[in-house]
Tab-separated table of C-alpha atoms in Angstrom:
chain	number	residue	atom	x	y	z
A	300	MET	CA	-3.431	41.256	11.172
A	301	ASN	CA	-1.390	44.613	10.794
A	302	ARG	CA	0.088	46.073	8.108
A	303	ARG	CA	3.594	44.306	8.575
A	304	HIS	CA	1.422	40.734	8.131
A	305	CYS	CA	-0.571	42.223	5.126
A	306	ALA	CA	2.623	43.676	3.389
A	307	ALA	CA	4.216	40.038	4.670
A	308	ALA	CA	1.840	38.324	2.799
A	309	THR	CA	1.496	40.088	-0.100
A	310	ILE	CA	5.278	40.162	-0.803
A	311	THR	CA	5.870	36.767	-0.607
A	312	LEU	CA	2.687	36.125	-2.969
A	313	VAL	CA	4.416	38.374	-5.785
A	314	CYS	CA	7.688	36.603	-4.828
A	315	ALA	CA	6.458	32.973	-4.875
A	316	LEU	CA	4.342	33.520	-8.273
A	317	GLY	CA	7.635	35.185	-9.769
A	318	LEU	CA	9.418	32.174	-8.945
A	319	LEU	CA	6.834	29.883	-10.832
A	320	THR	CA	7.602	32.225	-13.682
A	321	VAL	CA	11.544	30.898	-14.100
A	322	PRO	CA	11.759	27.399	-15.833
A	323	VAL	CA	12.012	24.880	-12.954
A	324	GLN	CA	14.359	22.147	-13.446
A	325	ALA	CA	15.367	20.385	-9.793
A	326	MET	CA	15.625	21.113	-6.314
A	327	ALA	CA	17.403	18.805	-4.005
A	328	ALA	CA	20.895	18.237	-5.208
A	329	PRO	CA	23.242	14.885	-4.461
A	330	THR	CA	25.181	14.781	-1.687
A	331	PRO	CA	28.125	16.770	-1.483
A	332	ASP	CA	30.942	15.033	-2.913
A	333	THR	CA	34.488	16.197	-1.798
A	334	SER	CA	35.923	14.281	-4.115
A	335	PRO	CA	37.958	15.681	-6.957
A	336	SER	CA	35.964	16.805	-10.121
A	337	PRO	CA	35.102	14.043	-12.860
A	338	SER	CA	37.259	16.168	-15.221
A	339	ALA	CA	40.224	16.135	-12.601
A	340	SER	CA	40.304	12.740	-11.665
A	341	ALA	CA	39.316	10.940	-15.230
A	342	PRO	CA	42.938	10.237	-16.733
A	343	ALA	CA	43.688	11.008	-20.214
A	344	SER	CA	43.637	7.653	-21.725
A	345	PRO	CA	46.482	5.979	-21.790
A	346	PRO	CA	48.224	4.628	-25.486
A	347	VAL	CA	46.273	1.189	-25.801
A	348	SER	CA	48.992	-1.368	-26.513
A	349	SER	CA	47.682	-4.352	-24.751
A	350	GLU	CA	43.905	-5.738	-23.842
A	351	LYS	CA	45.191	-5.185	-20.036
A	352	ASP	CA	45.113	-1.455	-21.325
A	353	LEU	CA	41.747	-1.697	-22.580
A	354	GLU	CA	40.689	-3.521	-19.534
A	355	LYS	CA	41.905	-0.611	-17.987
A	356	VAL	CA	39.814	2.231	-20.108
A	357	ARG	CA	36.839	0.133	-19.712
A	358	GLU	CA	36.322	0.217	-15.811
A	359	GLN	CA	37.669	4.149	-15.988
A	360	ILE	CA	34.284	4.340	-18.610
A	361	GLU	CA	32.233	2.381	-16.763
A	362	THR	CA	33.231	4.142	-12.770
A	363	LEU	CA	32.404	7.461	-14.428
A	364	TYR	CA	29.338	6.572	-16.018
A	365	ARG	CA	28.268	4.828	-12.578
A	366	LYS	CA	28.962	8.246	-11.053
A	367	ALA	CA	27.047	10.105	-13.463
A	368	GLY	CA	24.242	7.690	-12.685
A	369	ALA	CA	23.921	8.274	-9.123
A	370	ALA	CA	24.163	11.730	-9.839
A	371	THR	CA	21.350	11.645	-12.153
A	372	ASP	CA	18.944	9.441	-9.604
A	373	ALA	CA	19.394	12.564	-7.312
A	374	TYR	CA	18.432	15.318	-10.043
A	375	ASN	CA	15.728	13.511	-10.530
A	376	LEU	CA	14.307	12.727	-7.249
A	377	ALA	CA	15.237	16.787	-6.858
A	378	GLU	CA	12.906	17.316	-9.936
A	379	GLU	CA	10.135	15.607	-8.621
A	380	GLN	CA	10.361	17.270	-5.179
A	381	THR	CA	10.433	21.233	-6.595
A	382	LYS	CA	7.288	20.059	-8.722
A	383	LYS	CA	5.714	19.022	-5.634
A	384	GLN	CA	6.709	22.462	-3.376
A	385	SER	CA	5.815	24.343	-6.771
A	386	GLY	CA	2.236	22.862	-6.549
A	387	GLU	CA	2.556	23.899	-2.523
A	388	ILE	CA	3.462	27.564	-3.469
A	389	VAL	CA	0.578	27.596	-6.222
A	390	LYS	CA	-1.660	26.381	-3.176
A	391	LEU	CA	-0.607	29.239	-1.018
A	392	ALA	CA	-0.374	32.059	-2.982
A	393	LYS	CA	-4.337	31.471	-3.555
A	394	ALA	CA	-4.633	30.569	0.035
A	395	ILE	CA	-2.947	34.096	0.796
A	396	VAL	CA	-5.266	35.300	-1.973
A	397	ASP	CA	-8.602	34.278	-0.375
A	398	GLY	CA	-7.318	34.936	2.501
A	399	GLN	CA	-6.901	38.540	2.342
A	400	ALA	CA	-10.084	39.030	0.571
A	401	ARG	CA	-11.954	37.621	3.256
A	402	ILE	CA	-10.545	39.422	6.076
A	403	ALA	CA	-11.570	42.560	3.381
A	404	GLU	CA	-14.763	41.334	3.363
A	405	LEU	CA	-15.266	40.872	7.496
A	406	LYS	CA	-13.550	43.912	8.299
A	407	ASP	CA	-16.491	45.474	5.975
A	408	ARG	CA	-19.373	43.575	8.420
A	409	ALA	CA	-17.701	44.509	11.442
A	410	GLY	CA	-17.712	48.407	10.180
A	411	ALA	CA	-21.245	47.847	9.404
A	412	GLN	CA	-22.219	46.222	13.101
A	413	ALA	CA	-20.237	50.048	14.472
A	414	ARG	CA	-22.006	52.049	12.161
A	415	GLU	CA	-25.074	50.489	13.323
A	416	GLN	CA	-24.071	50.539	16.793
A	417	TYR	CA	-23.429	54.448	16.183
A	418	ARG	CA	-26.814	55.371	14.628
A	419	ASN	CA	-28.389	53.937	17.595
A	420	GLY	CA	-26.840	56.812	19.151
A	421	GLY	CA	-23.544	54.873	20.563
A	422	LEU	CA	-25.540	52.231	23.376
A	423	PRO	CA	-25.362	49.139	23.146
A	424	PRO	CA	-28.655	47.133	21.862
A	425	GLY	CA	-28.980	45.796	25.716
A	426	ALA	CA	-29.253	49.379	27.173
A	427	GLN	CA	-31.742	50.538	24.577
A	428	LEU	CA	-34.127	47.646	25.443
A	429	VAL	CA	-33.600	48.378	29.337
A	430	LEU	CA	-34.845	51.909	28.134
A	431	SER	CA	-37.396	50.565	26.482
A	432	ASN	CA	-41.073	51.220	28.221
A	433	ASP	CA	-42.955	48.307	25.274
A	434	PRO	CA	-42.616	45.310	27.228
A	435	GLN	CA	-43.433	43.403	24.081
A	436	LEU	CA	-40.474	45.555	22.323
A	437	PHE	CA	-38.402	44.525	24.930
A	438	LEU	CA	-39.138	40.767	24.543
A	439	ASP	CA	-39.147	40.969	20.751
A	440	GLY	CA	-35.438	42.870	20.903
A	441	VAL	CA	-33.894	39.930	23.272
A	442	ASN	CA	-33.612	37.636	20.688
A	443	LYS	CA	-32.334	40.202	18.327
A	444	VAL	CA	-29.941	41.110	20.716
A	445	ARG	CA	-28.701	38.152	21.693
A	446	THR	CA	-28.412	37.170	17.486
A	447	SER	CA	-26.278	40.202	16.693
A	448	GLN	CA	-24.136	39.543	20.034
A	449	GLN	CA	-23.831	36.307	18.580
A	450	ALA	CA	-23.214	37.505	14.629
A	451	SER	CA	-20.570	40.231	16.430
A	452	LYS	CA	-18.889	37.165	17.985
A	453	THR	CA	-18.581	34.945	14.801
A	454	VAL	CA	-17.144	38.193	12.755
A	455	LEU	CA	-14.678	38.933	15.484
A	456	ALA	CA	-14.011	34.640	15.966
A	457	GLU	CA	-13.454	34.306	11.809
A	458	LEU	CA	-11.290	37.230	11.605
A	459	THR	CA	-8.941	36.353	14.373
A	460	ARG	CA	-8.882	32.888	12.957
A	461	THR	CA	-8.301	34.482	9.366
A	462	GLN	CA	-5.732	36.699	10.338
A	463	GLU	CA	-3.596	33.779	12.088
A	464	ASP	CA	-3.954	31.126	8.647
A	465	LEU	CA	-2.803	34.177	6.781
A	466	GLU	CA	0.387	34.119	8.619
A	467	THR	CA	0.994	30.557	8.647
A	468	TYR	CA	0.332	30.758	5.042
A	469	THR	CA	3.083	33.528	4.603
A	470	GLN	CA	4.925	31.832	6.617
A	471	ASP	CA	5.338	28.189	4.649
A	472	ALA	CA	5.471	30.076	1.420
A	473	SER	CA	8.417	31.974	3.051
A	474	SER	CA	9.920	28.552	3.660
A	475	ASN	CA	9.040	27.331	0.153
A	476	TRP	CA	10.394	29.962	-1.480
A	477	HIS	CA	13.746	29.791	0.203
A	478	LYS	CA	14.043	26.077	-0.209
A	479	LEU	CA	13.563	26.060	-3.994
A	480	GLU	CA	15.964	28.912	-4.118
A	481	THR	CA	18.507	26.579	-2.098
A	482	ASN	CA	18.010	23.679	-4.629
A	483	ARG	CA	18.221	25.323	-7.491
A	484	VAL	CA	21.260	26.254	-6.825
A	485	LYS	CA	22.576	22.703	-5.788
A	486	GLN	CA	20.655	21.455	-8.688
A	487	ALA	CA	23.110	23.234	-11.048
A	488	LYS	CA	25.813	21.824	-9.423
A	489	ALA	CA	25.067	18.380	-10.027
A	490	LYS	CA	24.036	18.878	-13.627
A	491	LYS	CA	27.432	20.545	-13.667
A	492	LYS	CA	28.687	17.121	-12.012
A	493	ILE	CA	26.728	14.972	-14.503
A	494	ASN	CA	27.702	16.613	-17.283
A	495	ALA	CA	31.882	16.594	-16.439
A	496	GLN	CA	31.317	12.966	-16.286
A	497	ILE	CA	29.466	11.634	-19.209
A	498	ALA	CA	32.082	14.000	-20.954
A	499	ALA	CA	35.139	12.564	-19.542
A	500	ALA	CA	33.628	9.482	-20.463
A	501	GLU	CA	32.895	9.880	-24.141
A	502	LYS	CA	36.497	11.664	-24.304
A	503	LEU	CA	38.021	8.335	-23.161
A	504	GLU	CA	36.375	6.531	-25.242
A	505	SER	CA	36.514	8.870	-28.098
A	506	GLN	CA	40.481	8.817	-28.022
A	507	LEU	CA	40.511	4.576	-29.117
A	508	GLU	CA	40.602	3.672	-32.357
A	509	LYS	CA	37.663	2.144	-34.405
A	510	LYS	CA	39.367	-1.580	-33.643
A	511	GLU	CA	39.701	-0.498	-30.275
A	512	ARG	CA	36.299	0.773	-29.679
A	513	ALA	CA	34.975	-2.375	-30.747
A	514	ARG	CA	36.925	-4.072	-28.739
A	515	LEU	CA	35.760	-2.315	-25.922
A	516	ARG	CA	32.189	-3.364	-26.394
A	517	GLN	CA	32.809	-6.546	-26.472
A	518	LEU	CA	34.588	-6.173	-23.269
A	519	GLU	CA	31.774	-4.850	-21.888
A	520	GLN	CA	30.029	-8.054	-23.080
A	521	ASP	CA	32.256	-10.184	-21.877
A	522	ALA	CA	31.994	-8.782	-18.338
A	523	ALA	CA	28.540	-8.885	-17.826
A	524	ASN	CA	28.754	-12.658	-19.586
A	525	ARG	CA	30.787	-13.308	-16.522
A	526	ALA	CA	28.769	-11.475	-14.044
A	527	GLN	CA	25.520	-12.981	-14.970
A	528	THR	CA	27.114	-16.418	-15.102
A	529	ALA	CA	28.687	-16.212	-11.509
A	530	TRP	CA	24.994	-15.206	-10.630
A	531	LEU	CA	23.208	-17.734	-12.167
A	532	ALA	CA	26.038	-20.290	-10.721
A	533	THR	CA	24.479	-18.803	-7.199
A	534	ARG	CA	21.054	-19.253	-8.062
A	535	PRO	CA	18.767	-22.289	-7.278
A	536	THR	CA	17.075	-23.217	-10.797
A	537	PRO	CA	13.735	-23.637	-10.578
A	538	ASN	CA	12.547	-19.931	-9.794
A	539	ILE	CA	14.749	-18.327	-12.676
A	540	ALA	CA	11.371	-18.850	-14.890
A	541	VAL	CA	8.571	-18.208	-12.780
A	542	SER	CA	6.605	-16.276	-15.491
A	543	GLY	CA	3.213	-18.073	-14.720
A	544	ALA	CA	3.326	-16.017	-11.640
A	545	THR	CA	3.323	-12.378	-12.322
A	546	THR	CA	0.160	-10.146	-12.279
A	547	ALA	CA	-2.098	-8.661	-15.036
A	548	ALA	CA	-0.399	-5.087	-13.763
A	549	GLY	CA	3.542	-6.970	-14.172
A	550	LYS	CA	2.420	-8.318	-17.613
A	551	ALA	CA	1.789	-4.757	-18.697
A	552	ALA	CA	4.563	-3.255	-17.009
A	553	VAL	CA	6.937	-5.411	-18.993
A	554	ALA	CA	4.910	-4.920	-22.237
A	555	PHE	CA	5.668	-1.894	-21.742
A	556	ALA	CA	9.023	-1.758	-21.137
A	557	THR	CA	10.171	-3.963	-23.298
A	558	ALA	CA	8.227	-1.803	-26.367
A	559	GLN	CA	11.020	0.783	-25.704
A	560	ILE	CA	13.624	-1.781	-26.543
A	561	GLY	CA	15.746	0.318	-29.176
A	562	LYS	CA	15.196	3.592	-27.515
A	563	PRO	CA	18.430	5.885	-26.219
A	564	TYR	CA	19.165	6.202	-22.935
A	565	VAL	CA	19.328	10.025	-21.990
A	566	TRP	CA	19.592	11.075	-18.364
A	567	GLY	CA	16.517	12.726	-16.786
A	568	ALA	CA	14.436	11.844	-19.867
A	569	THR	CA	10.804	9.864	-18.778
A	570	GLY	CA	9.812	9.088	-22.947
A	571	PRO	CA	8.415	8.841	-24.921
A	572	GLY	CA	11.134	8.968	-26.742
A	573	SER	CA	14.020	8.135	-24.470
A	574	TYR	CA	14.353	6.705	-21.076
A	575	ASP	CA	16.425	6.859	-18.315
A	576	CYS	CA	16.705	3.666	-16.046
A	577	SER	CA	14.134	4.700	-13.364
A	578	GLY	CA	12.280	6.399	-16.216
A	579	LEU	CA	11.723	3.629	-17.695
A	580	THR	CA	10.660	1.537	-14.871
A	581	SER	CA	8.976	4.538	-13.378
A	582	GLN	CA	6.330	4.753	-16.888
A	583	ALA	CA	6.232	1.203	-17.494
A	584	TRP	CA	3.879	0.736	-14.233
A	585	ALA	CA	2.281	3.801	-14.922
A	586	ALA	CA	1.288	2.462	-17.843
A	587	ALA	CA	0.138	-0.605	-16.019
A	588	GLY	CA	-1.563	1.736	-13.687
A	589	ARG	CA	0.145	1.611	-10.570
A	590	PRO	CA	2.368	4.919	-10.305
A	591	ILE	CA	5.592	3.979	-8.370
A	592	PRO	CA	8.955	6.894	-7.298
A	593	ARG	CA	10.808	8.573	-10.118
A	594	THR	CA	14.454	7.529	-9.196
A	595	SER	CA	15.709	3.905	-8.229
A	596	GLN	CA	16.914	5.128	-4.938
A	597	GLU	CA	12.932	5.964	-4.209
A	598	GLN	CA	11.767	2.905	-5.679
A	599	TRP	CA	14.079	0.952	-3.796
A	600	ARG	CA	12.922	2.585	-0.368
A	601	LEU	CA	9.399	3.277	-0.807
A	602	LEU	CA	8.534	-0.030	-2.678
A	603	PRO	CA	8.050	-3.605	-0.871
A	604	ARG	CA	10.973	-5.896	-1.109
A	605	ILE	CA	11.034	-9.638	-1.177
A	606	ASP	CA	13.468	-12.484	-1.844
A	607	ILE	CA	15.396	-12.411	-4.986
A	608	GLN	CA	14.482	-16.077	-5.292
A	609	ASP	CA	10.859	-15.235	-5.670
A	610	MET	CA	11.077	-12.208	-7.546
A	611	ARG	CA	8.575	-12.487	-10.593
A	612	PRO	CA	8.200	-10.345	-13.682
A	613	GLY	CA	7.120	-6.784	-13.312
A	614	ASP	CA	9.779	-7.287	-10.235
A	615	LEU	CA	12.319	-4.505	-10.159
A	616	ILE	CA	15.702	-5.557	-9.677
A	617	ILE	CA	17.884	-2.124	-7.746
A	618	TYR	CA	21.739	-2.251	-8.558
A	619	HIS	CA	25.019	-1.366	-6.587
A	620	ALA	CA	25.516	-0.085	-3.156
A	621	ASP	CA	24.174	3.204	-3.715
A	622	ALA	CA	20.580	2.112	-5.522
A	623	SER	CA	21.587	3.937	-8.629
A	624	HIS	CA	20.661	1.525	-11.436
A	625	VAL	CA	17.491	-0.242	-11.880
A	626	GLY	CA	16.187	-2.922	-14.233
A	627	MET	CA	13.091	-4.678	-14.792
A	628	TYR	CA	12.634	-8.631	-14.640
A	629	VAL	CA	11.060	-10.047	-17.566
A	630	GLY	CA	11.836	-13.995	-16.352
A	631	ASP	CA	14.038	-16.733	-17.495
A	632	GLY	CA	16.749	-14.674	-15.580
A	633	ALA	CA	17.156	-11.561	-17.844
A	634	ILE	CA	16.102	-7.746	-17.113
A	635	VAL	CA	14.873	-5.205	-20.057
A	636	HIS	CA	16.541	-1.937	-18.905
A	637	SER	CA	18.371	1.443	-20.173
A	638	PRO	CA	22.080	1.205	-19.739
A	639	ARG	CA	23.829	4.401	-19.653
A	640	PRO	CA	24.707	7.069	-21.689
A	641	GLY	CA	25.530	5.852	-25.198
A	642	ARG	CA	23.750	3.004	-24.660
A	643	HIS	CA	20.019	2.308	-25.921
A	644	VAL	CA	16.938	0.301	-24.188
A	645	THR	CA	18.206	-3.492	-24.245
A	646	LEU	CA	17.962	-6.984	-22.855
A	647	ALA	CA	20.589	-8.156	-20.344
A	648	GLY	CA	20.952	-10.615	-17.524
A	649	ALA	CA	19.490	-9.923	-14.529
A	650	GLY	CA	22.693	-10.709	-12.618
A	651	SER	CA	25.166	-8.754	-15.482
A	652	MET	CA	25.498	-5.902	-12.344
A	653	LYS	CA	25.927	-6.364	-8.551
A	654	ILE	CA	22.319	-6.809	-6.930
A	655	LEU	CA	21.158	-4.334	-3.954
A	656	GLY	CA	17.519	-6.182	-4.214
A	657	VAL	CA	14.343	-6.691	-5.593
A	658	VAL	CA	10.855	-4.766	-4.870
A	659	ARG	CA	7.370	-5.359	-5.993
A	660	PRO	CA	5.538	-2.632	-7.151
A	661	ASP	CA	2.065	-4.764	-7.254
A	662	LYS	CA	2.751	-6.206	-4.278
């Protein structure tokens, strides 16, 4: 490898190691959103003079938290990918160091062979044997020549291969480094978007009087109850409670999730003191010995899907068209989930939100 390649390898190694000393938050951000920012699009809370006005406020708050939930899921996925890429950079950095050390060792061996030839008058071993007057020496030396030639070829072949590997490691490390830097910028935008949406929702609610906030909570519960009732009306009754069909892992996951009831929702949190929706479900299944993807969108994309009629405790119900929310089915038409900022892990009706589908981690 020439000096340019070695220099590139060293520079990339330094950059990679320097990158890993910076706090890593996330990588890929949500798909760019061309809509107005939450703070601009969220209207000021109107004077609440009627039930209808309060219902509009509830819908506005719900929409803001839904958008924040979708952005949070993308942020969480980015964070998982960043951890993975950071690990790859560490491996590549080590490979670069090891490759450079191996090249130095091989060059020393090649140099030793060249010096040996110089000491023999610059003649190759084969020529020295031909000029020998001692037949026995000639015969004894044939194997040595072959061995020496094979060793030289091996050193040169390994040197070439190691140089090529080092070039690849350098290119891969450089590529990963640029991805991390690009995604760091995207992640910062995602975080800003999440915080803005949550702040807008909190502002709307804070402008309400105490009795209006209490009524708002009741309207939220009423809306959930209506959705649950409508869902149950469309469901065949026999399979609503199938607790006997769950597996040992499913029981363990349900036990973990329900033990977290009362802990607050915090976006990006995976416990033990707080959780977001997919943080709760992923940690519950990890505790059951079945690691699953971190986010609700990845859980929907990668885990086996089942018919909603066949779900059993421990299965995950994915909500909304963008798969931005998830809850764990616990049987009898109920889920345990971490709803949104300002709320706590709780039990709710499985049909209280729009269901996208059901996945089974232990299928």
